[in-house]
XYZ file of C-alpha atoms in Angstrom:
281
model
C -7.817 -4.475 22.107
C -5.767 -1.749 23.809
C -6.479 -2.904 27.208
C -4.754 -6.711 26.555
C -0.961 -6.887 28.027
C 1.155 -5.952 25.193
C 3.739 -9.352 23.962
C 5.963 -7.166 22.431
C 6.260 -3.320 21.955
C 8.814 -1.999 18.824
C 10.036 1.551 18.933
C 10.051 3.349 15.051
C 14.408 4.149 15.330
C 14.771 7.661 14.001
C 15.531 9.083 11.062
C 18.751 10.594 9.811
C 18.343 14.390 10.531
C 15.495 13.829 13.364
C 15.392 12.992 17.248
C 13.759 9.614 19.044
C 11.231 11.956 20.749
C 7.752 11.156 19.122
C 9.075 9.026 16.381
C 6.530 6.216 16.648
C 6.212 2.472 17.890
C 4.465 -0.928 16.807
C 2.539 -2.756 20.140
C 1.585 -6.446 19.136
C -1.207 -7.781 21.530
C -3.375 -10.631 21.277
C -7.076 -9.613 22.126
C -8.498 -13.696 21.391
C -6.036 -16.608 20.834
C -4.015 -16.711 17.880
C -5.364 -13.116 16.824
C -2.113 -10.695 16.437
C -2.995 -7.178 16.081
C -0.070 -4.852 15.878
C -0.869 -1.104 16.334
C 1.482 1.083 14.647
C 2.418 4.902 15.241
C 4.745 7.269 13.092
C 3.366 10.741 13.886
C 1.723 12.626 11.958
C 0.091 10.147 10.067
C 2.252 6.989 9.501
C 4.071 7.654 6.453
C 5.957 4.795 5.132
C 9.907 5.666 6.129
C 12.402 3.555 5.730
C 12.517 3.452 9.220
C 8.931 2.375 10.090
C 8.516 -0.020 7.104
C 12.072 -1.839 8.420
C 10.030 -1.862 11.978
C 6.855 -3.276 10.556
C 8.815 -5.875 8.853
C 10.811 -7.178 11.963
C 7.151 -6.783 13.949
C 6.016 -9.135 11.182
C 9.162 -11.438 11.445
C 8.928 -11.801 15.377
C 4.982 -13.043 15.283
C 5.813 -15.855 12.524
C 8.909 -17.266 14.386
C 8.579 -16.687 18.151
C 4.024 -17.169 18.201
C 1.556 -20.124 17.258
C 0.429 -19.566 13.234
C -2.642 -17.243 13.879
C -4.274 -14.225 12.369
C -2.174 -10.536 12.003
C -4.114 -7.255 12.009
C -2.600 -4.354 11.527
C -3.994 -0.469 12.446
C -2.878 2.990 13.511
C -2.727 3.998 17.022
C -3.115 7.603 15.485
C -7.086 7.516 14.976
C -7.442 9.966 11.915
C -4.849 8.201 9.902
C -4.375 4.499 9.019
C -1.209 5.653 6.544
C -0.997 8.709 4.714
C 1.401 7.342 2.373
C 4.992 7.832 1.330
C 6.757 11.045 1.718
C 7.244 11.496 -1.774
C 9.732 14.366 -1.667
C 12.316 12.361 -0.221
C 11.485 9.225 -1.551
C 11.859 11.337 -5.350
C 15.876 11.421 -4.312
C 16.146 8.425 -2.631
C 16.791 5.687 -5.893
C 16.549 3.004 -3.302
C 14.025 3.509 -1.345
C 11.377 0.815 -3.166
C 13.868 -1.966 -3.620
C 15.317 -1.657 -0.261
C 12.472 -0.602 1.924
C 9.221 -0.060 0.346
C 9.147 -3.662 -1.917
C 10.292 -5.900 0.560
C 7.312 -4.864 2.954
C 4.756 -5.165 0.278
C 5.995 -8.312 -0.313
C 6.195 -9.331 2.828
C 2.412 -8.407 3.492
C 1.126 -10.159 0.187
C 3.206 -13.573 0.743
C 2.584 -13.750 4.605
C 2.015 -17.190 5.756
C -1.051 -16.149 8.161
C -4.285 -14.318 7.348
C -3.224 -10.337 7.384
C -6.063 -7.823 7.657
C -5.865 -3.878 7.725
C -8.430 -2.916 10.339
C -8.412 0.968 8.571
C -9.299 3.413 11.028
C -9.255 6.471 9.701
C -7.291 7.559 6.271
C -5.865 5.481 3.923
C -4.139 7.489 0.754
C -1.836 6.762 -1.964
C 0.549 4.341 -0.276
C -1.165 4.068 2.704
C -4.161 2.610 0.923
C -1.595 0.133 -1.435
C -0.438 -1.171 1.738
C -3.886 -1.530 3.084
C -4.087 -3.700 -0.204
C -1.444 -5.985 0.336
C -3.278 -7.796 3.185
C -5.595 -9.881 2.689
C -8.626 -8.738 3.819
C -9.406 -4.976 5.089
C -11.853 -3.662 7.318
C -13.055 -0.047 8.103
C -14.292 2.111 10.723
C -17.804 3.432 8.829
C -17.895 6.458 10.633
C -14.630 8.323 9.269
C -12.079 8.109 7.167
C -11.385 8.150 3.326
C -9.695 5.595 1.069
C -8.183 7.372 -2.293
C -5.158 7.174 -4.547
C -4.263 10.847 -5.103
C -1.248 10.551 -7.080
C -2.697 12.730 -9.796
C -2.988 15.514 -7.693
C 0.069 15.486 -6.650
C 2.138 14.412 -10.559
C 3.210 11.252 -8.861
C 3.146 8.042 -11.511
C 2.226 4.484 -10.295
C 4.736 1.897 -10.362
C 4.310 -1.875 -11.801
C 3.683 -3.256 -8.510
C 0.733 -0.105 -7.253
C -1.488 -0.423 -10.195
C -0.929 -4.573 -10.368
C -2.036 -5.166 -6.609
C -5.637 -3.154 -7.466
C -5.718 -4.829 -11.153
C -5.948 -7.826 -9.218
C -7.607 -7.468 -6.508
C -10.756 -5.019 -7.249
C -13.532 -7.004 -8.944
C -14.113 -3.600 -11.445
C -11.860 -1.861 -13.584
C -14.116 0.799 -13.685
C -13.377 1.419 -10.143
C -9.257 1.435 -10.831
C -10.150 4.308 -13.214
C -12.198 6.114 -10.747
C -9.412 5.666 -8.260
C -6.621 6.729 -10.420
C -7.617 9.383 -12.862
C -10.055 10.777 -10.681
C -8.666 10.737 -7.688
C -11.943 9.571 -5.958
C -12.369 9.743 -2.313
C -14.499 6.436 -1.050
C -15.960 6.540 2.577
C -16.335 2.832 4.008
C -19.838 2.376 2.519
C -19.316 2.974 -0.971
C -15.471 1.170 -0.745
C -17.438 -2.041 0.689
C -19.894 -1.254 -2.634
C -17.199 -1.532 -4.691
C -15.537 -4.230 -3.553
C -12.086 -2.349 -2.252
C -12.710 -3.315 1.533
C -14.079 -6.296 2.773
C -16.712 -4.854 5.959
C -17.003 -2.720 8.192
C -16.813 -1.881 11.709
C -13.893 -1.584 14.496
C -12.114 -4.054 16.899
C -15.155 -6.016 17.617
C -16.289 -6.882 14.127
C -12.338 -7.492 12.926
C -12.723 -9.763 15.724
C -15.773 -11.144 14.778
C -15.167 -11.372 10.988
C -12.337 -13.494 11.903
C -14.603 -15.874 13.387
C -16.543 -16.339 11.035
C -14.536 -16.674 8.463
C -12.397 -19.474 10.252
C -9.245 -17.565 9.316
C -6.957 -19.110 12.638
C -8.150 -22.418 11.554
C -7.037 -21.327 7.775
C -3.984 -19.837 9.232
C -2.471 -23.164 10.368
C -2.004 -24.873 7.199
C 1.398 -24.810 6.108
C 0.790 -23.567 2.432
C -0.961 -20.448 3.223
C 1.736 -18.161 2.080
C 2.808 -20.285 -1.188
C -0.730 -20.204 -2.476
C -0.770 -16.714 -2.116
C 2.812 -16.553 -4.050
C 0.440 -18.351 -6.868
C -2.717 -16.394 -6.414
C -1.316 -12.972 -6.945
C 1.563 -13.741 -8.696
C 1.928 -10.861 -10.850
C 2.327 -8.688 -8.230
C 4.731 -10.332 -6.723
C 7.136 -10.571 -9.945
C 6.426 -6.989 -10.256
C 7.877 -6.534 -6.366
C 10.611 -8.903 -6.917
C 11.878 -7.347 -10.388
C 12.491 -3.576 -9.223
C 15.655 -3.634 -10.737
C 14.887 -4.605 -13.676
C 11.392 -2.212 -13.596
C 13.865 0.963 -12.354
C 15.884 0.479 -15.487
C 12.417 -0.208 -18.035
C 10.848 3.173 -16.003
C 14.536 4.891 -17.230
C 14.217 3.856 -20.615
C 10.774 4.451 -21.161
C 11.305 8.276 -19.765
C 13.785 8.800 -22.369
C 11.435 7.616 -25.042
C 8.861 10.044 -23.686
C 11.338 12.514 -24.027
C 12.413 11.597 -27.669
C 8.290 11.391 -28.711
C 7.971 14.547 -26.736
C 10.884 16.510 -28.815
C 9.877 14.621 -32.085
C 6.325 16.222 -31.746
C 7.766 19.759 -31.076
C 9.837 19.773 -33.808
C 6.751 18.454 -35.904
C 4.378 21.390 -34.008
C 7.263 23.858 -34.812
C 7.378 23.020 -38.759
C 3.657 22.995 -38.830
C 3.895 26.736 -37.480
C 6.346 27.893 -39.839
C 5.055 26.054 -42.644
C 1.230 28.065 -41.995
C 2.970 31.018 -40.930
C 0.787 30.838 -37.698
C 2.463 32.519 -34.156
C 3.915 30.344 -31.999
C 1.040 29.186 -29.156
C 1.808 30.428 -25.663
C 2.252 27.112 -23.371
């Protein structure tokens, strides 16, 4: 695929606090007719900035206005990484970053009016993996690579919209609780297995998959993306209530706190009441 003319090439602007130099681009080529692959880079490994999620989304905008309805595959030009996920430390003090930036890709990606597949070369974690998720079909190279959702090991919670897009789309909850409270690394066999990815293979067989699955034919038809508004429509309320969701996630941390305090105070009168020492925590 890398060897087809490029139809449009999208540099990843810079980030407040950082230089152009080696911040990352999106090439969209067209390796068989109506077959968009966009190849994206955001060195190290494609975390999901503000910056490169506004770029995906305007690479996504330009193929359904200015190209024939086809097929979009996205990948990483960076071959040990598909997306390594958010970087959580800034998002944590950033209170916009999901409703501005992070939503309205997802979105985007779930509702798109052509086929979407994530041809995952090499890791996909945490966000990187929920993004994978959004298309609608993956693929992955079987030779390296790990899918996993590590938020555990790192005390990050899931939002509405990250545990509703596998709820819906795995086949097994048994795998979601693998995923999630285990933080379970799947290579490409065992993720086919279990239903998370869809085959496996590389540019060829994304190409060929596409084939045979008749997706440009499927592509054309001009409810493509309103049938998937249907089909997974509780993740897309989820995406398209953040507001409401960031004040519910407020709420419900203060009654953590409250049931957190009410069950010290009930831990402390238990202590003095059996005159036992107070446990070391």
């Amino acid at each position: 695929m890398s060897s087809v003319q490029p139809l449009f090439v999208l540099q990843v602007p810079p980030s407040s606090g950082t230089t152009a130099s080696g911040n990352g681009s999106f090439v969209c080529v067209e390796p068989a007719p109506q077959v968009y692959v966009l190849s994206f880079s955001s060195p190290p490994d494609n975390r999901l900035t503000p910056a490169f999620n506004a770029t995906f989304l305007l690479a996504l905008d330009i193929i359904e206005i200015r190209f024939s309805k086809g097929v979009v595959v996205s990948t990483s030009s960076i071959t040990k990484f598909y997306s390594n996920g958010l970087d959580y430390e800034k998002v944590v003090k950033d209170p916009t970053f999901f409703r501005n930036s992070l939503y309205p890709l997802w979105w985007r990606l779930l509702t798109y009016p052509m086929p979407t597949i994530a041809l995952i070369n090499g890791h996909a974690f945490a966000g990187g993996l929920m993004t994978a998720m959004m298309h609608d079909y993956r693929i992955m190279n079987p030779h390296k690579g790990f899918l996993c959702l590590n938020e555990l090991d790192f005390g990050a919670p899931l939002t509405s919209p990250m545990a509703s897009i596998f709820r819906v789309k795995l086949p097994a909850m048994s795998t979601l609780r693998h995923m999630v409270l285990e933080s379970r690394r799947y290579p490409a066999l065992e993720a086919l297995k279990e239903g998370i990815i869809d085959g496996i293979g590389g540019p060829e067989e994304t190409l060929a998959f596409i084939e045979e699955m008749k997706l440009v034919q499927k592509g054309q038809s001009k409810s493509y993306g309103r049938i998937k508004e249907e089909l997974y429509r509780e993740v897309v309320k989820d995406l398209e209530v953040s507001d409401g969701m960031a004040k519910m996630e407020a709420a419900k941390d203060l009654e953590r706190s409250r049931r957190q305090l009410d069950a010290r105070q009930r831990v402390g009168k238990w202590e003095k009441d059996t005159g036992r020492e107070r446990s070391k925590i």
